[in-house]
mmCIF file of C-alpha atoms in Angstrom:
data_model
loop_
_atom_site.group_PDB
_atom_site.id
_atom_site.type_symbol
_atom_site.label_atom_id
_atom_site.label_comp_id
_atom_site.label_asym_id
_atom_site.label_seq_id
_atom_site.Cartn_x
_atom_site.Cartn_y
_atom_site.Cartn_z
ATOM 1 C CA UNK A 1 81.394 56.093 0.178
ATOM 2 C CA UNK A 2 83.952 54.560 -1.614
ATOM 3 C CA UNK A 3 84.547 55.741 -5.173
ATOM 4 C CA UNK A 4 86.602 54.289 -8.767
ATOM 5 C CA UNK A 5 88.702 57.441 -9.305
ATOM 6 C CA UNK A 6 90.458 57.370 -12.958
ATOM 7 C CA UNK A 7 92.076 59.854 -14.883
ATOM 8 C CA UNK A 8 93.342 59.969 -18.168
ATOM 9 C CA UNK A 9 94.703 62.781 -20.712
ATOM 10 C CA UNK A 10 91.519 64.210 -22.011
ATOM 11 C CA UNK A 11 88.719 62.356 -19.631
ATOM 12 C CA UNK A 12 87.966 61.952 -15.979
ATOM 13 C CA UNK A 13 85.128 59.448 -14.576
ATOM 14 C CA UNK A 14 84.259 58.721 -10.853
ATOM 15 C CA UNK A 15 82.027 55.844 -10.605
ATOM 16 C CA UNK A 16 80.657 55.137 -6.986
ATOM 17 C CA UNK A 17 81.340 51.658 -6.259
ATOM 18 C CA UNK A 18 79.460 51.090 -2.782
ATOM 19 C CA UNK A 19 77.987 47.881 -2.191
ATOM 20 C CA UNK A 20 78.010 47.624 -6.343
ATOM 21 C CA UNK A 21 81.554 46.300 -6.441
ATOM 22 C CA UNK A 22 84.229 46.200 -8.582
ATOM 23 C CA UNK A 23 85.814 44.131 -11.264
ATOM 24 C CA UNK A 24 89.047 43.717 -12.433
ATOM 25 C CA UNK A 25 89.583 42.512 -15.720
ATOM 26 C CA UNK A 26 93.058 41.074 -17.186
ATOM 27 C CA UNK A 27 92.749 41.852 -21.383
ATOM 28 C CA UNK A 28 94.958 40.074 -24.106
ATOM 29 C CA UNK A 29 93.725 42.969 -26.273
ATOM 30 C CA UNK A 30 94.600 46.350 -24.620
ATOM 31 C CA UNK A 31 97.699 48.046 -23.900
ATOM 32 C CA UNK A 32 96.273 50.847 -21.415
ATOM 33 C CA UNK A 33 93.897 50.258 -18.996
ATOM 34 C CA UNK A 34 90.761 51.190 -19.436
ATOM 35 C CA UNK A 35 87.027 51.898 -18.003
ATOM 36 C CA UNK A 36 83.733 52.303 -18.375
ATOM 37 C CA UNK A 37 82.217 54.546 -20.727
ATOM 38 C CA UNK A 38 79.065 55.855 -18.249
ATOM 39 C CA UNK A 39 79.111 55.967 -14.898
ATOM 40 C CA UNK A 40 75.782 53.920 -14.952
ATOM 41 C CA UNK A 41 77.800 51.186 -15.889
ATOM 42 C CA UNK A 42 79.518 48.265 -13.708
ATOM 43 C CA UNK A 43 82.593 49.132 -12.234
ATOM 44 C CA UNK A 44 85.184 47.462 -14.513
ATOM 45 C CA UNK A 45 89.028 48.504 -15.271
ATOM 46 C CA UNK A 46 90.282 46.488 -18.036
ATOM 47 C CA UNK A 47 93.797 46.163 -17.995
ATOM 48 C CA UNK A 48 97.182 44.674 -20.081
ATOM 49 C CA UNK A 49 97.226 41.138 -18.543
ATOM 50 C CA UNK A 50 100.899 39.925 -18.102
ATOM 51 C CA UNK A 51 102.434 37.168 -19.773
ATOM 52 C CA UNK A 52 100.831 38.193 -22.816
ATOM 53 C CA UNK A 53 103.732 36.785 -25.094
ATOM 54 C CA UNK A 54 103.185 33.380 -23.973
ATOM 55 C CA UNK A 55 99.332 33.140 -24.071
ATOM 56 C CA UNK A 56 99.612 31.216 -27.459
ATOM 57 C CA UNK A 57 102.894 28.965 -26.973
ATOM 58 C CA UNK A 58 102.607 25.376 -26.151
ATOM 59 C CA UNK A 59 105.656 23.664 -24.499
ATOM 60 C CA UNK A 60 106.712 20.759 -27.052
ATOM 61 C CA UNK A 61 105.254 17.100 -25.596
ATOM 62 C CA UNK A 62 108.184 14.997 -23.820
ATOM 63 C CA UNK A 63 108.420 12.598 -26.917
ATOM 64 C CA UNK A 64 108.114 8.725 -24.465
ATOM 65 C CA UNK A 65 111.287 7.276 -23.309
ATOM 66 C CA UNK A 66 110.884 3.826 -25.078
ATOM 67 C CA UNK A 67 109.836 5.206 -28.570
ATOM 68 C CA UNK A 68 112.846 7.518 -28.463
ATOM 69 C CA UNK A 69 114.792 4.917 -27.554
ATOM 70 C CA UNK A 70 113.938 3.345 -30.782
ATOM 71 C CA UNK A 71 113.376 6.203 -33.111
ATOM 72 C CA UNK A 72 115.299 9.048 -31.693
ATOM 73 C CA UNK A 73 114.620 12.048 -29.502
ATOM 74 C CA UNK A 74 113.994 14.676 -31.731
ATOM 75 C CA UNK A 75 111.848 12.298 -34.266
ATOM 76 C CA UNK A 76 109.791 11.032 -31.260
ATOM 77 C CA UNK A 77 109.288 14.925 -29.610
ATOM 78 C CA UNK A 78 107.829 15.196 -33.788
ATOM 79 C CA UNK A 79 105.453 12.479 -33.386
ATOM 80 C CA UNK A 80 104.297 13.657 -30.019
ATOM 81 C CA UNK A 81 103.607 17.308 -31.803
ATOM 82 C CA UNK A 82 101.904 16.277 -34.403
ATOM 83 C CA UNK A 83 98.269 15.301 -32.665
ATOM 84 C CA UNK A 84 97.056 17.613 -34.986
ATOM 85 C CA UNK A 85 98.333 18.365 -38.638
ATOM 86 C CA UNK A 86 101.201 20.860 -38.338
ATOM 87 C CA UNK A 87 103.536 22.339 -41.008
ATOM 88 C CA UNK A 88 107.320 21.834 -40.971
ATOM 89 C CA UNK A 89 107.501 25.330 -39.956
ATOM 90 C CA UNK A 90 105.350 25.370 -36.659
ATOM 91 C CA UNK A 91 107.091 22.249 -35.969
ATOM 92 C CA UNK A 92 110.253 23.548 -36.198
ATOM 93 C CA UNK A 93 109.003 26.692 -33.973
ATOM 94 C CA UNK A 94 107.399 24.515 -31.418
ATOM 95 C CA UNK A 95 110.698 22.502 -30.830
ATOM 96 C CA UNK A 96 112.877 25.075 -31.407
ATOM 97 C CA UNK A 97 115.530 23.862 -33.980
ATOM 98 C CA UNK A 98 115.371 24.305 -38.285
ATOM 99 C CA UNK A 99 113.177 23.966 -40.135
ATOM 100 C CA UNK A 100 115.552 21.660 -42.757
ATOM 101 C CA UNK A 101 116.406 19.477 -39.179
ATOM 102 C CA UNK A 102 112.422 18.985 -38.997
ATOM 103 C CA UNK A 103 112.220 18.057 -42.878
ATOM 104 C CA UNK A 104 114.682 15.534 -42.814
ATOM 105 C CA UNK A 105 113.314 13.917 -39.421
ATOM 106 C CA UNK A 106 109.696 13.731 -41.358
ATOM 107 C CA UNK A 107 110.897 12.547 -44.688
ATOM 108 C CA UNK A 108 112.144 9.520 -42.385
ATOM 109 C CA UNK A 109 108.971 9.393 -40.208
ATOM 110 C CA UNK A 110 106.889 9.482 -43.751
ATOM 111 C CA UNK A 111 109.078 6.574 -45.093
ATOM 112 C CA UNK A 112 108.465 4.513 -41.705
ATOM 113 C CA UNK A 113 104.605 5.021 -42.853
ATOM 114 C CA UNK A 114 104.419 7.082 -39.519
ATOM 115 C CA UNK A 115 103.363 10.206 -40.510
ATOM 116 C CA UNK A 116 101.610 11.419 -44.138
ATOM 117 C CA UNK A 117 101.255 14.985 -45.646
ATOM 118 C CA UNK A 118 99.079 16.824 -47.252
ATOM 119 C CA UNK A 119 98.542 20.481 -49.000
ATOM 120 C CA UNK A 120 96.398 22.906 -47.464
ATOM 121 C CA UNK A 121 96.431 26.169 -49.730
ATOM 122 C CA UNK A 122 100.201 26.841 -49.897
ATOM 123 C CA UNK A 123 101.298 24.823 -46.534
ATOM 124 C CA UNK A 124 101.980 21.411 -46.316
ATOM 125 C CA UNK A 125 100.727 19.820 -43.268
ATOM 126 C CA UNK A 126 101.920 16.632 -41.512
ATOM 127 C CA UNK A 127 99.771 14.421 -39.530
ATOM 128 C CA UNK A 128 100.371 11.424 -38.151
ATOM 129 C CA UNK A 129 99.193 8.054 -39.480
ATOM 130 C CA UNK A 130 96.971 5.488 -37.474
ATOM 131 C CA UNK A 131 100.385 3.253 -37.127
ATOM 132 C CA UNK A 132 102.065 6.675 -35.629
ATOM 133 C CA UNK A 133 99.030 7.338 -33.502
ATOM 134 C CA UNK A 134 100.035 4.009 -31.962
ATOM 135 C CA UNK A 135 103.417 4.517 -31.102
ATOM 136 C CA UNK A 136 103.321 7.971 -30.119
ATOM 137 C CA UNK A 137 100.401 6.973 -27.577
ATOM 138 C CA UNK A 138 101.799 3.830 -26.673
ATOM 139 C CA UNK A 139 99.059 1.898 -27.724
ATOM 140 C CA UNK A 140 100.114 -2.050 -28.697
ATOM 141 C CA UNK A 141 100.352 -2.389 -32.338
ATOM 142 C CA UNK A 142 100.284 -5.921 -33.714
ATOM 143 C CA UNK A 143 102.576 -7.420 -36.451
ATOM 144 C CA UNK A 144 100.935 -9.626 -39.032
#
C-alpha cells in the first residue's frame, strides 16, 4: 500500500494514496508546503512554485524596426507598451530606464498626436491614440 507520509512541527498525517492518486500542486500563495486537512480528503501537497518573482513581469514588446527607424527606439518600445493605458511609472519599470526619460519620450509622442493622457484617481495614464494604434501595429494610415 503506498502511503503520503508528511510531517511537520506540531502535526503528522498519513493519507493512503492507493489507486486514489496524488496531486501535486505548484502555489503562488504559500511559502511551505502544505496538505490536506483530513485524511478523507484527496491527496494534494501544495507547494512554493518557482519563479514566483517573475509570474507578473511582462518582457517590454520589440518596438518594429521601420517605426523606430522613424521615431526612435525607445519612443517606439513606448508605443508598443502602451496597448493598454499605462502610467509613466510602469512604463518606465517595464522598459527599465527613468521615469523623467519616459516623460520626455511621451510629451513628444503626445505632441505627434500619438498617444493622449488621462487622470485616473492620482495616476496619469497614457494610451495610445487611433493614429498611434496605426503605427505601432503597422496598419496603413492615409494622409489627407
Amino acid at each position: 500500500m503506498l502511503r503520503l507520509e508528511l510531517s511537520y512541527p506540531h502535526r503528522e498525517l498519513r493519507i493512503p494514496i492507493t489507486g486514489r492518486g496524488l496531486c501535486l500542486m505548484p502555489a503562488v500563495f504559500v511559502k511551505t508546503p502544505g496538505m490536506p486537512l483530513d485524511p478523507g480528503e484527496p491527496p494534494t501537497v501544495s507547494y512554493p512554485a518557482r519563479g514566483v518573482a517573475t509570474v507578473w513581469e511582462s518582457a517590454p514588446p520589440a518596438g518594429p524596426g521601420v517605426l523606430a527607424d522613424l521615431v526612435g527606439r525607445r519612443k517606439a518600445a513606448i508605443l508598443a507598451c502602451l496597448e493598454r493605458p499605462a502610467s509613466t511609472t510602469d512604463l518606465a519599470r517595464r522598459l527599465g530606464v527613468t521615469p523623467g526619460a519616459v516623460s520626455q519620450h511621451l510629451a513628444v509622442l503626445r505632441g505627434a498626436g500619438l498617444v493622449g493622457r488621462a487622470r485616473a484617481g492620482r495616476s496619469v495614464l497614457y494610451a495610445r491614440t487611433p493614429l498611434g494604434d496605426r503605427l505601432a501595429t503597422g496598419s496603413p494610415v492615409r494622409i489627407p
